[in-house]
Amino acid sequence: MRILITGGCGFIGNHVVRRVLMIPGVEKVVNVDALTYSGNLDNCKDIIDDRYRFVHESINNKSAIDEIIEAERISVLIHLAAESHVDRSINSVKPFVETNIDGTRILLESVVDSKKSGTNIHFIHVSTDEVYGSLKPDDPPFTEDTPLNPQNPYAATKAASDMLVQSFVNTHNISAVITRCSNNFGPRQFPEKLIPLMTINAMNKKALPIYGDGKQIRDWIHVEDHVSGILSSMLALIVGQIQSGEVFNFGAENERTNIQIVQTILKNVGAEESLISFVKDRPGHDRRYAMGYEKANRILGWRPEIEWDTGLSDTIQWYNDNKSWVDSITSGEYRNYIENQYGIDN
Ligand SMILES: NC(=O)c1ccc[n+]([C@@H]2O[C@H](COP(=O)([O-])OP(=O)(O)OC[C@H]3O[C@@H](n4cnc5c(N)ncnc54)[C@H](O)[C@@H]3O)[C@@H](O)[C@H]2O)c1
C-alpha cells in the first residue's frame, strides 16, 4: 500500500498518519496539507519514519496532486482535508466550497485520470454525521439510509462532496468508501472546538462560552476509535469485502449535552462553574446528532473501544501536559477569533 493522506496535519489526520504507518505492508505515506489555520506541522513533528513524506500543498492544485500520485505510485487516498468548523462556515462559506467541494472534485478527477492510465486508487472519503441534519429528542440515531439534510453551510459542503464521490463511483466506476463519524475528541484538536476550548480555558481560569442553553446534544467519540473505523473500511474496500460506494457510520452511543461536558471538564480540572458564560446561540444550531453503527459492527466488526470517562480525562491530561503546543496556537489570530466569535475577553 502506498497511501496519500490529505489534511494529515489536522486533528484527525495526524492520528491517521501515525496509525497507517503501523499497518503491515504500508510502503509509503505521503501527507499533503495546505497548513491552513487548523493545520499544524507540530502535530506530525515526532513522526520519524523513512516511509513518511510531508508535502506542503493544497488539494486544489491538481497538477501537484497528479505529480505526487504518479511519482509516489499512490494506491490509496484517504481524504480528510477540509474546512471543518461550522462557525467559520457561517462567517464565510467560500473557503468551504473551495476546499470541501472543489478540492474533493479535484482529487476525484485525479483518481479518474490515474484509472485511465491503468492505476486504480482506492478513495476513502472522510465525512461527518452533520450531513444528516438534526434529530428531535426521541428520534432514533441516524443510519446510513437517513436522507442527507444538511442544516449549516459546513454540512452542506460535506454533503455535496459525499454526493460527488457517489456520482464518481456510479459514472466512473472508481473504488471508494464514505465514512461518516460523530463528534471527535482527543489530543491535538484545534482549540476552537468545544472540548479543547473548554479544557484550555478552564485550566487558565478564563470564561467558558456556551452557546444558547447549552443543551445541544452530540454523540462523542474518541479520535482513535474514529481512525479505527476509517482504516477498517479502507481495508475492507481494498480486499473487496465491501462494494465501492458503501457508506459507514461511526458513533459511540455517547450522547451528551454541551453543558454536561463543560461541567465534567470543570470538575476534572478543579475549576469553578462560575467560569461558565452563556452567549448568544449559533444561528441554525443543530439540536441533536446521534450515530447508529450497527452496519459498521456487522460488516467491519468495528465498535468504539475507548470509554468516555477515561478518554476524556486522558484528553484533558494531554492538554495539561502539552502547554507549549497549546501556547503556540492560542495566541494572536486565534485569540482575536475567539473574542470576536463569543464576545468574551480571552
Ligand atoms: N472533528 C470532528 O469531530 C469530525 C467528525 C467527523 C468528520 N470529520 C471530518 O474529518 C476531516 C478532518 O477533520 P479535523 O477535525 O481533523 O479538521 P481540522 O480542521 O483539524 O484539519 C483539517 C486539515 O486540512 C487541512 N486543509 C484544509 N484545506 C486544505 C487544502 N485545500 N488542501 C490541503 N489541506 C487542507 C488543514 O491545514 C488541516 O490540517 C474533515 O473532513 C471533517 O469534515 C471531523
GROMACS .gro file of C-alpha atoms and ligand atoms in nm:
model
  390
    1MET     CA    1   0.000   0.000   0.000
    2ARG     CA    2   0.122   0.345  -0.092
    3ILE     CA    3  -0.104   0.594   0.079
    4LEU     CA    4  -0.177   0.961   0.017
    5ILE     CA    5  -0.340   1.133   0.315
    6THR     CA    6  -0.488   1.480   0.272
    7GLY     CA    7  -0.511   1.704   0.580
    8GLY     CA    8  -0.263   1.494   0.778
    9CYS     CA    9  -0.153   1.792   0.989
   10GLY     CA   10  -0.506   1.847   1.120
   11PHE     CA   11  -0.661   1.696   1.430
   12ILE     CA   12  -0.782   1.362   1.292
   13GLY     CA   13  -0.529   1.349   1.008
   14ASN     CA   14  -0.220   1.326   1.229
   15HIS     CA   15  -0.371   1.029   1.413
   16VAL     CA   16  -0.443   0.865   1.077
   17VAL     CA   17  -0.082   0.918   0.964
   18ARG     CA   18   0.051   0.757   1.283
   19ARG     CA   19  -0.184   0.461   1.258
   20VAL     CA   20  -0.135   0.378   0.888
   21LEU     CA   21   0.239   0.360   0.947
   22MET     CA   22   0.165   0.070   1.186
   23ILE     CA   23  -0.019  -0.135   0.921
   24PRO     CA   24   0.196  -0.417   0.782
   25GLY     CA   25   0.259  -0.377   0.410
   26VAL     CA   26   0.244   0.002   0.401
   27GLU     CA   27   0.539   0.114   0.190
   28LYS     CA   28   0.479   0.487   0.170
   29VAL     CA   29   0.269   0.753   0.342
   30VAL     CA   30   0.250   1.098   0.184
   31ASN     CA   31   0.078   1.372   0.382
   32VAL     CA   32  -0.048   1.662   0.169
   33ASP     CA   33  -0.159   1.954   0.380
   34ALA     CA   34  -0.202   2.323   0.297
   35LEU     CA   35  -0.138   2.418   0.664
   36THR     CA   36  -0.440   2.642   0.700
   37TYR     CA   37  -0.515   2.794   1.043
   38SER     CA   38  -0.610   2.448   1.180
   39GLY     CA   39  -0.322   2.257   1.021
   40ASN     CA   40  -0.016   2.237   1.243
   41LEU     CA   41   0.320   2.097   1.137
   42ASP     CA   42   0.396   2.030   1.504
   43ASN     CA   43   0.118   1.769   1.504
   44CYS     CA   44   0.344   1.543   1.297
   45LYS     CA   45   0.689   1.651   1.415
   46ASP     CA   46   0.751   1.330   1.611
   47ILE     CA   47   0.669   1.109   1.312
   48ILE     CA   48   1.013   0.996   1.207
   49ASP     CA   49   0.993   0.720   0.951
   50ASP     CA   50   1.169   0.676   0.615
   51ARG     CA   51   0.836   0.584   0.460
   52TYR     CA   52   0.676   0.916   0.559
   53ARG     CA   53   0.682   1.233   0.346
   54PHE     CA   54   0.513   1.566   0.410
   55VAL     CA   55   0.419   1.792   0.118
   56HIS     CA   56   0.304   2.147   0.189
   57GLU     CA   57   0.041   2.177  -0.082
   58SER     CA   58  -0.327   2.241  -0.139
   59ILE     CA   59  -0.559   1.971  -0.270
   60ASN     CA   60  -0.690   2.240  -0.504
   61ASN     CA   61  -0.365   2.228  -0.702
   62LYS     CA   62  -0.446   1.945  -0.945
   63SER     CA   63  -0.112   1.931  -1.125
   64ALA     CA   64   0.072   1.899  -0.789
   65ILE     CA   65  -0.166   1.622  -0.677
   66ASP     CA   66  -0.125   1.440  -1.010
   67GLU     CA   67   0.250   1.465  -0.981
   68ILE     CA   68   0.253   1.319  -0.627
   69ILE     CA   69   0.020   1.035  -0.726
   70GLU     CA   70   0.242   0.944  -1.017
   71ALA     CA   71   0.582   0.991  -0.853
   72GLU     CA   72   0.481   0.806  -0.536
   73ARG     CA   73   0.277   0.537  -0.715
   74ILE     CA   74  -0.017   0.601  -0.483
   75SER     CA   75  -0.268   0.316  -0.443
   76VAL     CA   76  -0.488   0.451  -0.161
   77LEU     CA   77  -0.608   0.806  -0.094
   78ILE     CA   78  -0.750   0.892   0.250
   79HIS     CA   79  -0.919   1.230   0.216
   80LEU     CA   80  -0.953   1.433   0.535
   81ALA     CA   81  -0.851   1.783   0.422
   82ALA     CA   82  -1.137   2.020   0.484
   83GLU     CA   83  -1.259   2.342   0.627
   84SER     CA   84  -1.413   2.185   0.933
   85HIS     CA   85  -1.562   2.445   1.166
   86VAL     CA   86  -1.935   2.524   1.145
   87ASP     CA   87  -1.895   2.871   1.299
   88ARG     CA   88  -1.642   2.971   1.036
   89SER     CA   89  -1.874   2.846   0.759
   90ILE     CA   90  -2.142   3.080   0.892
   91ASN     CA   91  -1.900   3.372   0.878
   92SER     CA   92  -1.772   3.287   0.528
   93VAL     CA   93  -1.873   2.990   0.316
   94LYS     CA   94  -1.631   3.046   0.024
   95PRO     CA   95  -1.331   2.852   0.162
   96PHE     CA   96  -1.569   2.566   0.246
   97VAL     CA   97  -1.698   2.547  -0.110
   98GLU     CA   98  -1.343   2.571  -0.244
   99THR     CA   99  -1.184   2.306  -0.024
  100ASN     CA  100  -1.467   2.071   0.067
  101ILE     CA  101  -1.645   2.062  -0.268
  102ASP     CA  102  -1.397   2.174  -0.533
  103GLY     CA  103  -1.097   2.020  -0.356
  104THR     CA  104  -1.279   1.686  -0.342
  105ARG     CA  105  -1.376   1.725  -0.709
  106ILE     CA  106  -1.008   1.771  -0.799
  107LEU     CA  107  -0.899   1.461  -0.606
  108LEU     CA  108  -1.174   1.257  -0.768
  109GLU     CA  109  -1.066   1.375  -1.113
  110SER     CA  110  -0.708   1.279  -1.032
  111VAL     CA  111  -0.830   0.932  -0.932
  112VAL     CA  112  -1.018   0.902  -1.261
  113ASP     CA  113  -0.713   1.019  -1.457
  114SER     CA  114  -0.498   0.758  -1.282
  115LYS     CA  115  -0.755   0.492  -1.362
  116LYS     CA  116  -0.739   0.590  -1.729
  117SER     CA  117  -0.365   0.537  -1.721
  118GLY     CA  118  -0.408   0.196  -1.560
  119THR     CA  119  -0.375   0.265  -1.186
  120ASN     CA  120  -0.672   0.203  -0.957
  121ILE     CA  121  -0.667   0.418  -0.645
  122HIS     CA  122  -0.896   0.335  -0.353
  123PHE     CA  123  -1.058   0.658  -0.232
  124ILE     CA  124  -1.150   0.682   0.137
  125HIS     CA  125  -1.372   0.985   0.185
  126VAL     CA  126  -1.396   1.105   0.545
  127SER     CA  127  -1.731   1.272   0.606
  128THR     CA  128  -1.946   1.363   0.903
  129ASP     CA  129  -2.274   1.298   1.084
  130GLU     CA  130  -2.368   1.661   1.018
  131VAL     CA  131  -2.474   1.575   0.662
  132TYR     CA  132  -2.787   1.411   0.805
  133GLY     CA  133  -2.915   1.728   0.974
  134SER     CA  134  -3.059   1.748   1.325
  135LEU     CA  135  -3.253   1.490   1.531
  136LYS     CA  136  -3.552   1.553   1.756
  137PRO     CA  137  -3.516   1.435   2.120
  138ASP     CA  138  -3.692   1.099   2.066
  139ASP     CA  139  -3.573   1.021   1.713
  140PRO     CA  140  -3.365   0.705   1.666
  141PRO     CA  141  -2.997   0.761   1.572
  142PHE     CA  142  -2.902   0.826   1.208
  143THR     CA  143  -2.839   0.523   0.989
  144GLU     CA  144  -2.662   0.510   0.653
  145ASP     CA  145  -3.011   0.524   0.493
  146THR     CA  146  -3.108   0.852   0.661
  147PRO     CA  147  -3.156   1.109   0.382
  148LEU     CA  148  -2.896   1.382   0.361
  149ASN     CA  149  -3.043   1.700   0.507
  150PRO     CA  150  -2.758   1.939   0.594
  151GLN     CA  151  -2.857   2.239   0.803
  152ASN     CA  152  -2.547   2.460   0.800
  153PRO     CA  153  -2.302   2.566   0.527
  154TYR     CA  154  -2.023   2.335   0.652
  155ALA     CA  155  -2.257   2.034   0.648
  156ALA     CA  156  -2.391   2.134   0.306
  157THR     CA  157  -2.042   2.136   0.156
  158LYS     CA  158  -1.962   1.798   0.314
  159ALA     CA  159  -2.291   1.652   0.184
  160ALA     CA  160  -2.210   1.788  -0.163
  161SER     CA  161  -1.868   1.623  -0.150
  162ASP     CA  162  -2.026   1.291  -0.043
  163MET     CA  163  -2.262   1.311  -0.340
  164LEU     CA  164  -1.976   1.387  -0.576
  165VAL     CA  165  -1.798   1.075  -0.451
  166GLN     CA  166  -2.109   0.865  -0.505
  167SER     CA  167  -2.157   1.008  -0.852
  168PHE     CA  168  -1.797   0.921  -0.944
  169VAL     CA  169  -1.849   0.565  -0.821
  170ASN     CA  170  -2.157   0.541  -1.040
  171THR     CA  171  -2.031   0.715  -1.354
  172HIS     CA  172  -1.656   0.649  -1.349
  173ASN     CA  173  -1.659   0.321  -1.158
  174ILE     CA  174  -1.392   0.432  -0.911
  175SER     CA  175  -1.327   0.239  -0.589
  176ALA     CA  176  -1.449   0.447  -0.293
  177VAL     CA  177  -1.596   0.428   0.054
  178ILE     CA  178  -1.757   0.710   0.253
  179THR     CA  179  -1.719   0.723   0.631
  180ARG     CA  180  -1.942   0.942   0.847
  181CYS     CA  181  -1.848   0.993   1.208
  182SER     CA  182  -1.990   1.176   1.505
  183ASN     CA  183  -1.804   1.445   1.707
  184ASN     CA  184  -1.444   1.352   1.782
  185PHE     CA  185  -1.234   1.439   2.084
  186GLY     CA  186  -0.873   1.365   2.176
  187PRO     CA  187  -0.522   1.510   2.169
  188ARG     CA  188  -0.416   1.778   1.917
  189GLN     CA  189  -0.761   1.914   1.832
  190PHE     CA  190  -0.755   2.278   1.726
  191PRO     CA  191  -0.879   2.464   2.034
  192GLU     CA  192  -1.175   2.644   1.878
  193LYS     CA  193  -1.374   2.317   1.910
  194LEU     CA  194  -1.575   2.251   2.226
  195ILE     CA  195  -1.360   2.010   2.430
  196PRO     CA  196  -1.014   2.168   2.383
  197LEU     CA  197  -1.157   2.521   2.407
  198MET     CA  198  -1.331   2.450   2.737
  199THR     CA  199  -1.039   2.249   2.876
  200ILE     CA  200  -0.780   2.514   2.798
  201ASN     CA  201  -0.999   2.799   2.923
  202ALA     CA  202  -1.084   2.607   3.242
  203MET     CA  203  -0.715   2.537   3.305
  204ASN     CA  204  -0.639   2.908   3.259
  205LYS     CA  205  -0.942   3.017   3.468
  206LYS     CA  206  -1.088   3.202   3.170
  207ALA     CA  207  -1.455   3.235   3.072
  208LEU     CA  208  -1.615   2.924   2.915
  209PRO     CA  209  -1.851   3.049   2.642
  210ILE     CA  210  -2.154   2.823   2.591
  211TYR     CA  211  -2.396   2.877   2.305
  212GLY     CA  212  -2.764   2.927   2.394
  213ASP     CA  213  -2.894   2.698   2.668
  214GLY     CA  214  -2.606   2.452   2.626
  215LYS     CA  215  -2.848   2.163   2.575
  216GLN     CA  216  -2.732   2.075   2.224
  217ILE     CA  217  -2.653   1.702   2.210
  218ARG     CA  218  -2.361   1.537   2.030
  219ASP     CA  219  -2.251   1.173   2.023
  220TRP     CA  220  -1.885   1.199   2.133
  221ILE     CA  221  -1.627   0.951   2.010
  222HIS     CA  222  -1.255   0.928   2.078
  223VAL     CA  223  -1.045   1.011   1.771
  224GLU     CA  224  -0.862   0.676   1.790
  225ASP     CA  225  -1.194   0.490   1.755
  226HIS     CA  226  -1.279   0.704   1.452
  227VAL     CA  227  -0.940   0.625   1.299
  228SER     CA  228  -1.002   0.251   1.355
  229GLY     CA  229  -1.328   0.292   1.165
  230ILE     CA  230  -1.163   0.474   0.874
  231LEU     CA  231  -0.890   0.210   0.850
  232SER     CA  232  -1.131  -0.086   0.881
  233SER     CA  233  -1.338   0.049   0.592
  234MET     CA  234  -1.024   0.114   0.390
  235LEU     CA  235  -0.901  -0.244   0.436
  236ALA     CA  236  -1.247  -0.387   0.361
  237LEU     CA  237  -1.258  -0.189   0.035
  238ILE     CA  238  -0.907  -0.294  -0.068
  239VAL     CA  239  -0.969  -0.666  -0.014
  240GLY     CA  240  -1.309  -0.647  -0.185
  241GLN     CA  241  -1.509  -0.732   0.128
  242ILE     CA  242  -1.736  -0.435   0.055
  243GLN     CA  243  -1.858  -0.287  -0.268
  244SER     CA  244  -1.747   0.051  -0.393
  245GLY     CA  245  -1.983   0.330  -0.286
  246GLU     CA  246  -2.067   0.189   0.057
  247VAL     CA  247  -2.123   0.430   0.345
  248PHE     CA  248  -2.033   0.355   0.708
  249ASN     CA  249  -2.148   0.549   1.012
  250PHE     CA  250  -1.935   0.559   1.326
  251GLY     CA  251  -2.068   0.670   1.663
  252ALA     CA  252  -2.020   0.583   2.027
  253GLU     CA  253  -2.365   0.570   2.191
  254ASN     CA  254  -2.233   0.855   2.399
  255GLU     CA  255  -2.485   1.137   2.375
  256ARG     CA  256  -2.403   1.432   2.598
  257THR     CA  257  -2.524   1.790   2.617
  258ASN     CA  258  -2.264   2.062   2.582
  259ILE     CA  259  -2.334   2.180   2.934
  260GLN     CA  260  -2.281   1.827   3.075
  261ILE     CA  261  -1.944   1.816   2.901
  262VAL     CA  262  -1.839   2.153   3.031
  263GLN     CA  263  -1.941   2.061   3.387
  264THR     CA  264  -1.738   1.738   3.363
  265ILE     CA  265  -1.434   1.927   3.235
  266LEU     CA  266  -1.462   2.187   3.513
  267LYS     CA  267  -1.478   1.910   3.773
  268ASN     CA  268  -1.183   1.730   3.619
  269VAL     CA  269  -0.970   2.045   3.604
  270GLY     CA  270  -1.082   2.160   3.950
  271ALA     CA  271  -1.227   2.492   3.828
  272GLU     CA  272  -1.542   2.679   3.935
  273GLU     CA  273  -1.875   2.663   3.747
  274SER     CA  274  -1.887   3.042   3.774
  275LEU     CA  275  -1.650   3.047   3.473
  276ILE     CA  276  -1.941   2.940   3.253
  277SER     CA  277  -2.068   3.225   3.036
  278PHE     CA  278  -2.380   3.168   2.825
  279VAL     CA  279  -2.356   3.353   2.493
  280LYS     CA  280  -2.599   3.412   2.204
  281ASP     CA  281  -2.667   3.084   2.023
  282ARG     CA  282  -2.514   2.997   1.686
  283PRO     CA  283  -2.769   3.067   1.410
  284GLY     CA  284  -2.934   2.746   1.287
  285HIS     CA  285  -2.762   2.545   1.561
  286ASP     CA  286  -2.843   2.173   1.516
  287ARG     CA  287  -3.001   2.037   1.832
  288ARG     CA  288  -2.901   1.673   1.837
  289TYR     CA  289  -2.685   1.423   1.646
  290ALA     CA  290  -2.654   1.052   1.721
  291MET     CA  291  -2.498   0.786   1.500
  292GLY     CA  292  -2.608   0.424   1.477
  293TYR     CA  293  -2.313   0.198   1.391
  294GLU     CA  294  -2.489  -0.138   1.350
  295LYS     CA  295  -2.369  -0.169   0.988
  296ALA     CA  296  -2.004  -0.099   1.076
  297ASN     CA  297  -2.027  -0.354   1.356
  298ARG     CA  298  -2.193  -0.621   1.141
  299ILE     CA  299  -1.974  -0.584   0.831
  300LEU     CA  300  -1.644  -0.447   0.960
  301GLY     CA  301  -1.657  -0.588   1.312
  302TRP     CA  302  -1.597  -0.231   1.432
  303ARG     CA  303  -1.712  -0.090   1.762
  304PRO     CA  304  -1.587   0.200   1.976
  305GLU     CA  305  -1.338   0.080   2.236
  306ILE     CA  306  -1.242   0.387   2.435
  307GLU     CA  307  -1.465   0.454   2.729
  308TRP     CA  308  -1.585   0.815   2.763
  309ASP     CA  309  -1.462   0.889   3.118
  310THR     CA  310  -1.113   0.751   3.056
  311GLY     CA  311  -1.093   0.904   2.708
  312LEU     CA  312  -1.196   1.246   2.836
  313SER     CA  313  -0.968   1.252   3.140
  314ASP     CA  314  -0.671   1.132   2.928
  315THR     CA  315  -0.751   1.406   2.676
  316ILE     CA  316  -0.764   1.675   2.946
  317GLN     CA  317  -0.436   1.540   3.081
  318TRP     CA  318  -0.282   1.566   2.732
  319TYR     CA  319  -0.370   1.938   2.704
  320ASN     CA  320  -0.233   1.989   3.054
  321ASP     CA  321   0.093   1.809   2.969
  322ASN     CA  322   0.142   1.986   2.636
  323LYS     CA  323   0.131   2.353   2.729
  324SER     CA  324   0.384   2.450   2.461
  325TRP     CA  325   0.155   2.301   2.191
  326VAL     CA  326  -0.137   2.496   2.339
  327ASP     CA  327   0.062   2.819   2.373
  328SER     CA  328   0.189   2.803   2.016
  329ILE     CA  329  -0.172   2.802   1.894
  330THR     CA  330  -0.366   3.011   2.141
  331SER     CA  331  -0.205   3.343   2.066
  332GLY     CA  332  -0.260   3.625   1.816
  333GLU     CA  333  -0.512   3.542   1.547
  334TYR     CA  334  -0.671   3.259   1.748
  335ARG     CA  335  -0.736   3.486   2.046
  336ASN     CA  336  -0.894   3.753   1.821
  337TYR     CA  337  -1.114   3.487   1.662
  338ILE     CA  338  -1.244   3.360   1.999
  339GLU     CA  339  -1.308   3.713   2.125
  340ASN     CA  340  -1.499   3.813   1.811
  341GLN     CA  341  -1.691   3.487   1.793
  342TYR     CA  342  -1.813   3.475   2.152
  343GLY     CA  343  -1.788   3.841   2.251
  344ILE     CA  344  -1.578   3.746   2.556
  345ASP     CA  345  -1.241   3.863   2.672
  346ASN     CA  346  -0.999   3.577   2.603
  347LIG     N1  347  -1.354   1.674   1.407
  347LIG     C1  348  -1.464   1.601   1.402
  347LIG     O1  349  -1.533   1.585   1.503
  347LIG     C2  350  -1.505   1.534   1.274
  347LIG     C3  351  -1.611   1.441   1.277
  347LIG     C4  352  -1.646   1.376   1.158
  347LIG     C5  353  -1.579   1.403   1.041
  347LIG     N2  354  -1.479   1.495   1.040
  347LIG     C6  355  -1.409   1.520   0.912
  347LIG     O2  356  -1.276   1.476   0.929
  347LIG     C7  357  -1.188   1.555   0.850
  347LIG     C8  358  -1.077   1.612   0.937
  347LIG     O3  359  -1.136   1.691   1.041
  347LIG     P1  360  -1.046   1.759   1.153
  347LIG     O4  361  -1.131   1.777   1.271
  347LIG     O5  362  -0.918   1.687   1.165
  347LIG     O6  363  -1.020   1.900   1.085
  347LIG     P2  364  -0.903   2.004   1.105
  347LIG     O7  365  -0.963   2.137   1.073
  347LIG     O8  366  -0.836   1.985   1.236
  347LIG     O9  367  -0.798   1.964   0.993
  347LIG     C9  368  -0.816   1.991   0.857
  347LIG    C10  369  -0.680   1.982   0.789
  347LIG    O10  370  -0.700   2.002   0.648
  347LIG    C11  371  -0.600   2.091   0.601
  347LIG     N3  372  -0.652   2.159   0.483
  347LIG    C12  373  -0.755   2.248   0.476
  347LIG     N4  374  -0.772   2.291   0.349
  347LIG    C13  375  -0.680   2.225   0.274
  347LIG    C14  376  -0.649   2.224   0.136
  347LIG     N5  377  -0.715   2.299   0.048
  347LIG     N6  378  -0.551   2.142   0.092
  347LIG    C15  379  -0.481   2.064   0.180
  347LIG     N7  380  -0.505   2.063   0.312
  347LIG    C16  381  -0.604   2.142   0.358
  347LIG    C17  382  -0.574   2.184   0.718
  347LIG    O11  383  -0.449   2.251   0.705
  347LIG    C18  384  -0.580   2.089   0.836
  347LIG    O12  385  -0.455   2.030   0.859
  347LIG    C19  386  -1.275   1.662   0.784
  347LIG    O13  387  -1.302   1.621   0.653
  347LIG    C20  388  -1.401   1.664   0.869
  347LIG    O14  389  -1.512   1.702   0.792
  347LIG    C21  390  -1.441   1.561   1.153
   0.00000   0.00000   0.00000
